[in-house]
Short mmCIF file of C-alpha atoms and ligand atoms in Angstrom, two decimals:
data_model
loop_
_atom_site.label_atom_id
_atom_site.label_comp_id
_atom_site.label_asym_id
_atom_site.label_seq_id
_atom_site.Cartn_x
_atom_site.Cartn_y
_atom_site.Cartn_z
CA MET D 1 -10.18 -28.68 -35.20
CA ALA D 2 -9.17 -28.10 -31.58
CA ASP D 3 -11.25 -31.00 -30.29
CA ARG D 4 -9.34 -33.49 -32.44
CA ARG D 5 -6.29 -33.18 -30.25
CA PRO D 6 -4.36 -36.36 -29.54
CA PRO D 7 -5.22 -37.62 -26.03
CA ALA D 8 -1.71 -37.11 -24.61
CA ALA D 9 -1.78 -33.34 -25.11
CA ALA D 10 -5.27 -32.68 -23.66
CA PRO D 11 -4.49 -32.85 -19.91
CA LEU D 12 -1.33 -30.85 -20.42
CA LEU D 13 -3.27 -28.16 -22.22
CA ARG D 14 -5.92 -27.95 -19.50
CA ALA D 15 -3.28 -27.78 -16.78
CA ALA D 16 -1.34 -25.05 -18.56
CA LEU D 17 -4.44 -22.95 -19.20
CA CYS D 18 -5.55 -23.29 -15.59
CA LEU D 19 -2.15 -22.13 -14.39
CA LEU D 20 -2.30 -19.12 -16.69
CA CYS D 21 -5.78 -18.07 -15.62
CA CYS D 22 -5.49 -18.71 -11.93
CA ALA D 23 -2.44 -16.57 -11.29
CA PRO D 24 -3.55 -14.20 -8.52
CA ALA D 25 -4.78 -10.88 -9.80
CA ALA D 26 -2.89 -8.16 -7.99
CA VAL D 27 -4.79 -5.21 -6.61
CA ARG D 28 -3.86 -2.45 -9.02
CA ALA D 29 -3.44 1.16 -8.14
CA VAL D 30 -0.99 3.79 -9.18
CA PRO D 31 2.13 3.19 -7.11
CA GLU D 32 2.94 5.81 -4.49
CA LEU D 33 5.71 8.26 -5.33
CA GLY D 34 8.81 9.00 -3.29
CA LEU D 35 9.78 12.44 -4.53
CA TRP D 36 7.72 15.60 -4.89
CA THR D 37 8.51 19.11 -6.01
CA GLN D 38 5.97 21.79 -5.42
CA ALA D 39 5.63 25.53 -5.76
CA VAL D 40 4.38 27.34 -2.67
CA ASP D 41 3.42 30.98 -2.31
CA ASP D 42 1.92 33.22 0.33
CA LYS D 43 -1.59 32.16 -0.66
CA SER D 44 -1.22 28.39 -0.46
CA GLY D 45 -2.27 26.49 2.63
CA PRO D 46 -0.23 23.80 4.40
CA LEU D 47 1.20 21.07 2.15
CA ILE D 48 -0.10 17.59 2.82
CA PHE D 49 1.60 14.40 1.71
CA ARG D 50 0.47 10.84 2.33
CA LYS D 51 2.45 7.67 2.01
CA THR D 52 2.68 4.16 3.40
CA MET D 53 6.15 4.04 4.83
CA PHE D 54 8.48 1.55 6.43
CA ASN D 55 10.02 2.14 9.83
CA SER D 56 13.15 4.35 9.66
CA THR D 57 12.11 6.07 6.44
CA GLU D 58 14.00 9.34 6.12
CA ILE D 59 11.98 12.38 5.14
CA ARG D 60 13.98 15.15 3.53
CA PHE D 61 12.59 18.58 2.91
CA SER D 62 14.39 21.48 1.34
CA VAL D 63 13.72 24.74 -0.43
CA LYS D 64 15.22 24.51 -3.92
CA SER D 65 14.60 28.02 -5.13
CA PHE D 66 12.98 31.11 -3.69
CA SER D 67 12.05 34.66 -4.42
CA CYS D 68 11.33 37.14 -1.68
CA LEU D 69 10.83 40.70 -2.82
CA ARG D 70 11.47 42.16 0.63
CA PRO D 71 13.49 40.57 3.46
CA VAL D 72 11.23 38.32 5.46
CA LYS D 73 11.57 35.73 8.21
CA PHE D 74 10.00 32.32 7.66
CA THR D 75 8.65 29.86 10.17
CA ILE D 76 8.48 26.35 8.79
CA GLU D 77 6.70 23.73 10.82
CA TRP D 78 6.32 20.10 9.90
CA THR D 79 4.23 17.35 11.39
CA LEU D 80 4.46 13.62 10.92
CA LYS D 81 1.41 11.63 11.86
CA TYR D 82 1.08 7.85 11.94
CA HIS D 83 -2.43 6.45 11.53
CA THR D 84 -3.71 2.90 11.55
CA CYS D 85 -6.59 3.03 9.05
CA HIS D 86 -6.02 3.77 5.39
CA ASN D 87 -8.85 6.26 4.97
CA GLU D 88 -8.39 8.33 8.09
CA TYR D 89 -8.61 12.15 7.89
CA PRO D 90 -9.76 12.36 4.23
CA GLU D 91 -10.86 15.96 4.81
CA LEU D 92 -7.36 17.38 5.34
CA GLU D 93 -6.64 18.32 1.71
CA GLU D 94 -9.89 20.18 1.29
CA MET D 95 -9.49 22.00 4.61
CA SER D 96 -5.98 23.02 3.65
CA GLN D 97 -7.22 24.52 0.39
CA LYS D 98 -9.92 26.44 2.17
CA HIS D 99 -7.44 27.61 4.84
CA GLU D 100 -9.57 26.04 7.54
CA LEU D 101 -6.86 23.86 9.06
CA GLU D 102 -5.95 24.89 12.57
CA GLU D 103 -2.46 25.90 13.62
CA ASP D 104 -1.83 22.97 15.89
CA PHE D 105 -2.05 19.96 13.57
CA CYS D 106 -1.19 17.42 16.26
CA ALA D 107 -4.07 18.62 18.43
CA TYR D 108 -6.36 18.21 15.43
CA LEU D 109 -4.89 14.75 14.71
CA LYS D 110 -5.62 13.62 18.29
CA ASN D 111 -1.99 13.89 19.49
CA ILE D 112 -1.31 10.16 19.22
CA ASN D 113 1.75 9.07 17.21
CA CYS D 114 2.24 12.61 16.06
CA TRP D 115 5.58 14.41 15.97
CA THR D 116 6.01 18.04 15.18
CA THR D 117 9.07 20.24 14.72
CA LYS D 118 9.40 23.93 14.08
CA ASN D 119 12.20 26.04 12.60
CA GLU D 120 11.79 29.75 13.22
CA ASN D 121 13.49 32.89 11.94
CA LEU D 122 14.71 31.52 8.62
CA ASP D 123 15.89 34.59 6.75
CA CYS D 124 14.97 35.11 3.16
CA ASN D 125 16.07 38.09 1.08
CA SER D 126 17.15 38.75 -2.46
CA ASP D 127 20.91 38.67 -1.58
CA LEU D 128 20.73 35.11 -0.36
CA GLN D 129 22.27 32.37 -2.55
CA VAL D 130 20.80 29.33 -0.80
CA PHE D 131 17.87 29.03 1.51
CA PRO D 132 18.88 28.14 5.10
CA SER D 133 18.61 24.38 5.56
CA LEU D 134 16.12 22.97 8.00
CA ASN D 135 17.09 20.84 10.93
CA ASN D 136 15.55 18.60 13.49
CA LYS D 137 17.45 18.65 16.79
CA GLU D 138 16.19 15.24 17.86
CA LEU D 139 17.77 13.67 14.79
CA THR D 140 21.14 15.43 15.08
CA GLY D 141 22.65 12.68 17.23
CA ILE D 142 21.68 10.01 14.74
CA ARG D 143 22.88 12.26 11.94
CA ASN D 144 26.43 12.52 13.34
CA ALA D 145 26.64 8.78 13.70
CA SER D 146 25.74 8.20 10.07
CA ASN D 147 27.32 9.71 7.01
CA GLN D 148 27.29 13.53 7.19
CA GLU D 149 26.75 14.39 3.53
CA GLY D 150 24.08 11.79 2.84
CA SER D 151 21.98 12.83 5.80
CA MET D 152 21.47 16.48 4.83
CA ASP D 153 18.00 17.96 5.11
CA ILE D 154 16.48 15.06 7.03
CA VAL D 155 13.60 16.64 8.87
CA ALA D 156 11.86 13.56 10.18
CA ARG D 157 12.18 9.83 10.49
CA THR D 158 9.32 7.38 10.80
CA GLN D 159 9.22 5.16 13.86
CA ARG D 160 6.97 2.38 12.65
CA ASP D 161 5.61 0.71 9.52
CA GLY D 162 2.35 2.05 8.20
CA PHE D 163 0.29 4.93 6.89
CA HIS D 164 1.70 8.37 7.47
CA ILE D 165 0.62 11.92 6.82
CA PHE D 166 3.27 14.60 6.51
CA ILE D 167 2.16 18.21 6.80
CA VAL D 168 4.38 21.20 6.11
CA SER D 169 3.23 24.67 6.98
CA ILE D 170 5.22 27.66 5.77
CA LYS D 171 4.50 31.04 7.32
CA THR D 172 6.00 34.49 7.63
CA GLU D 173 5.53 36.89 10.51
CA LYS D 174 4.25 39.57 8.15
CA ALA D 175 0.95 38.47 6.70
CA ASP D 176 1.16 40.80 3.70
CA ALA D 177 4.64 39.70 2.51
CA SER D 178 4.76 38.31 -0.99
CA TRP D 179 6.99 35.30 -1.61
CA ASN D 180 7.47 32.23 -3.75
CA LEU D 181 9.24 28.99 -2.93
CA ASN D 182 9.93 25.81 -4.85
CA VAL D 183 10.23 23.02 -2.36
CA SER D 184 11.33 19.44 -2.68
CA LEU D 185 10.30 16.56 -0.47
CA SER D 186 11.57 13.01 -0.54
CA MET D 187 10.74 9.93 1.48
CA MET D 188 13.45 7.32 1.28
CA GLY D 189 12.95 4.06 3.10
CA PRO D 190 15.32 1.16 3.77
CA HIS D 191 14.53 -0.35 0.33
CA GLY D 192 14.55 2.93 -1.60
CA TYR D 193 11.79 5.33 -2.56
CA ILE D 194 9.18 2.60 -2.88
CA SER D 195 6.28 2.68 -0.42
CA ALA D 196 5.68 -0.10 2.05
CA SER D 197 2.50 -1.14 0.23
CA ASP D 198 4.19 -1.36 -3.17
CA TRP D 199 7.28 -3.25 -2.02
CA PRO D 200 5.50 -6.65 -1.82
CA LEU D 201 4.00 -5.98 -5.27
CA MET D 202 7.46 -5.38 -6.69
CA ILE D 203 8.62 -8.72 -5.28
CA PHE D 204 5.46 -10.34 -6.68
CA TYR D 205 6.16 -9.03 -10.20
CA MET D 206 9.75 -10.22 -10.03
CA VAL D 207 8.73 -13.71 -8.89
CA MET D 208 5.95 -13.88 -11.51
CA CYS D 209 8.37 -12.87 -14.25
CA ILE D 210 10.64 -15.75 -13.26
CA VAL D 211 7.65 -18.11 -13.06
CA TYR D 212 6.58 -17.11 -16.59
CA ILE D 213 10.09 -17.72 -17.87
CA LEU D 214 9.91 -21.22 -16.35
CA TYR D 215 6.45 -21.74 -17.98
CA GLY D 216 7.97 -20.68 -21.29
CA ILE D 217 10.86 -23.11 -21.01
CA LEU D 218 8.49 -25.91 -19.94
CA TRP D 219 6.10 -25.17 -22.80
CA LEU D 220 8.90 -25.10 -25.37
CA THR D 221 10.22 -28.43 -24.07
CA TRP D 222 6.76 -30.02 -24.21
CA SER D 223 6.15 -28.60 -27.66
CA ALA D 224 9.45 -30.04 -28.81
CA CYS D 225 8.57 -33.47 -27.35
CA TYR D 226 5.15 -33.54 -29.03
CA TRP D 227 6.13 -31.59 -32.14
CA LYS D 228 4.32 -34.03 -34.42
CA ASP D 229 0.97 -33.28 -32.75
CA ILE D 230 1.25 -29.51 -32.48
CA LEU D 231 -1.90 -27.60 -33.43
CA ARG D 232 -2.40 -23.87 -33.87
CA ILE D 233 -3.70 -23.52 -30.29
CA GLN D 234 -0.32 -24.46 -28.83
CA PHE D 235 1.21 -21.44 -30.54
CA TRP D 236 -1.45 -19.21 -29.04
CA ILE D 237 -0.68 -20.57 -25.61
CA ALA D 238 2.98 -19.79 -26.20
CA ALA D 239 1.90 -16.25 -27.12
CA VAL D 240 -0.02 -15.93 -23.82
CA ILE D 241 3.03 -17.08 -21.88
CA PHE D 242 5.22 -14.59 -23.72
CA LEU D 243 2.77 -11.74 -23.07
CA GLY D 244 2.59 -12.68 -19.39
CA MET D 245 6.36 -12.58 -19.17
CA LEU D 246 6.48 -9.19 -20.87
CA GLU D 247 3.68 -7.78 -18.69
CA LYS D 248 5.38 -8.79 -15.45
CA ALA D 249 8.74 -7.51 -16.68
CA VAL D 250 7.28 -4.09 -17.57
CA PHE D 251 5.47 -3.83 -14.23
CA TYR D 252 8.64 -4.81 -12.44
CA SER D 253 10.67 -2.19 -14.28
CA GLU D 254 8.08 0.48 -13.45
CA TYR D 255 8.24 -0.34 -9.75
CA GLN D 256 12.02 -0.54 -9.89
CA ASN D 257 12.04 2.85 -11.58
CA ILE D 258 9.89 4.38 -8.83
CA ASN D 259 12.13 2.76 -6.26
CA SER D 260 15.29 4.29 -7.64
CA THR D 261 14.05 7.71 -8.83
CA GLY D 262 10.95 8.29 -6.71
CA LEU D 263 9.03 9.32 -9.83
CA SER D 264 6.50 7.40 -11.87
CA THR D 265 6.59 6.93 -15.64
CA GLN D 266 2.99 7.09 -16.77
CA GLY D 267 3.68 5.57 -20.20
CA LEU D 268 5.25 2.44 -18.79
CA LEU D 269 2.28 1.79 -16.52
CA ILE D 270 -0.24 2.22 -19.35
CA PHE D 271 1.80 -0.04 -21.63
CA ALA D 272 1.91 -2.72 -18.92
CA GLU D 273 -1.86 -2.50 -18.37
CA LEU D 274 -2.46 -2.82 -22.12
CA ILE D 275 -0.30 -5.94 -22.37
CA SER D 276 -2.08 -7.30 -19.32
CA ALA D 277 -5.49 -6.74 -20.91
CA VAL D 278 -4.45 -8.38 -24.21
CA LYS D 279 -2.98 -11.34 -22.34
CA ARG D 280 -6.11 -11.92 -20.27
CA THR D 281 -8.38 -11.61 -23.32
CA LEU D 282 -6.30 -14.15 -25.20
CA ALA D 283 -6.12 -16.54 -22.24
CA ARG D 284 -9.89 -16.44 -21.65
CA LEU D 285 -10.59 -16.90 -25.35
CA LEU D 286 -8.38 -19.98 -25.32
CA VAL D 287 -10.24 -21.38 -22.30
CA ILE D 288 -13.54 -20.93 -24.15
CA ILE D 289 -12.09 -22.58 -27.25
CA VAL D 290 -10.82 -25.56 -25.25
CA SER D 291 -14.06 -26.03 -23.34
CA LEU D 292 -16.55 -25.43 -26.15
CA GLY D 293 -14.54 -26.50 -29.14
CA TYR D 294 -13.16 -24.33 -31.91
CA GLY D 295 -16.16 -25.04 -34.18
CA ILE D 296 -18.61 -23.16 -31.91
CA VAL D 297 -16.30 -20.28 -31.02
CA LYS D 298 -15.49 -19.65 -34.67
C1 NAG M 301 9.76 27.35 -9.43
O1 NAG M 301 9.81 26.44 -10.53
C2 NAG M 301 9.12 26.89 -11.67
C3 NAG M 301 9.16 25.79 -12.69
O2 NAG M 301 10.36 25.08 -12.68
C4 NAG M 301 9.78 28.18 -12.18
O3 NAG M 301 9.10 28.65 -13.31
C5 NAG M 301 9.72 29.22 -11.07
O4 NAG M 301 10.40 30.39 -11.49
C6 NAG M 301 10.36 28.70 -9.81
N1 NAG M 301 10.13 29.64 -8.72
C7 NAG M 301 11.12 30.20 -8.04
C8 NAG M 301 10.73 31.10 -6.94
O5 NAG M 301 12.30 29.96 -8.29
C1 NAG M 302 27.34 16.64 15.63
O1 NAG M 302 28.35 17.28 14.88
C2 NAG M 302 28.43 18.68 15.13
C3 NAG M 302 29.50 19.25 14.22
O2 NAG M 302 29.65 18.51 13.05
C4 NAG M 302 28.78 18.94 16.59
O3 NAG M 302 28.78 20.33 16.84
C5 NAG M 302 27.71 18.28 17.47
O4 NAG M 302 28.07 18.42 18.83
C6 NAG M 302 27.58 16.79 17.12
N1 NAG M 302 26.49 16.23 17.90
C7 NAG M 302 26.58 15.07 18.53
C8 NAG M 302 25.36 14.63 19.27
O5 NAG M 302 27.56 14.39 18.51
C1 NAG M 303 11.78 1.05 14.26
O1 NAG M 303 13.18 0.97 14.02
C2 NAG M 303 13.96 1.31 15.15
C3 NAG M 303 15.43 1.33 14.72
O2 NAG M 303 15.68 0.54 13.62
C4 NAG M 303 13.68 0.30 16.27
O3 NAG M 303 14.45 0.64 17.40
C5 NAG M 303 12.20 0.34 16.60
O4 NAG M 303 11.90 -0.65 17.58
C6 NAG M 303 11.36 0.11 15.37
N1 NAG M 303 9.97 0.31 15.69
C7 NAG M 303 9.00 -0.60 15.48
C8 NAG M 303 7.63 -0.24 15.89
O5 NAG M 303 9.25 -1.68 14.96
#
């Protein structure tokens, strides 16, 4: 049935299918988050966060809630390390869990492109309403220049584009003190919470969504022009175009969501991957049908 197409439609069909199948396959990974909340207690090791960040990304760290049974003084130290290779220092997380990480992180991280700041004598007791906010003296000048309210809790600022590790170590002078903190960390770049490696992907999904809309319009116009010759396969191609459009739109909304809230919606990502899989199956099936003929495939 499919190989009895009128000659005018055949090249169009091949061209359209090629366009659908040759769209570059993006490297898929779970997008990096921009906002974390974590519970810390006297037994946890240093907190380690990794992200690919743009230059001038603002890192905010604050203690949201706390419980200290007895009055205690905290020392909070944070370290920002820039590294050039993606898989550098993979052992940090494990060492932190085993409490093997040394005090001086920058010395361990070879002291290059490493910035560390320390806030000492932060009081914590049960009468306190809010935990004292952290500050970074080097950033105070910049902070005054910009908006006062919006720049609260900024503890560090990146100085170049690339991979970064952010380590927070929370300690008390008394080793036996028992305490509990809920901390919040955010990394907000010039484009929002999105990481530097996901930003081009977000643009890619937006552009591809527009491209699919154009395909759809083109396909509808062609179908209208050749409406007398339309076979069932043309409807399936329209379905592939529609699925492609939907897939890119869902991916785009997931990335946009991460960019504005810093948090990922797992369901949206799974839904997008499912649509993507269905679309690719359908598109490849259509290619086989066109090249072998419907009789054989059936
Ligand atoms: C931290 O957050 C958890 C969950 O929201 C809560 O159960 C816990 O009481 C909080 N801890 C403190 C010290 O406020
Ligand atoms: C920033 O503002 C604070 C008060 O809001 C002031 O004490 C401090 O001197 C200012 N720093 C600079 C560098 O202007
Ligand atoms: C990072 O941004 C700052 C200010 O916007 C700029 O002065 C600096 O040159 C930038 N660094 C790099 C490595 O591009």
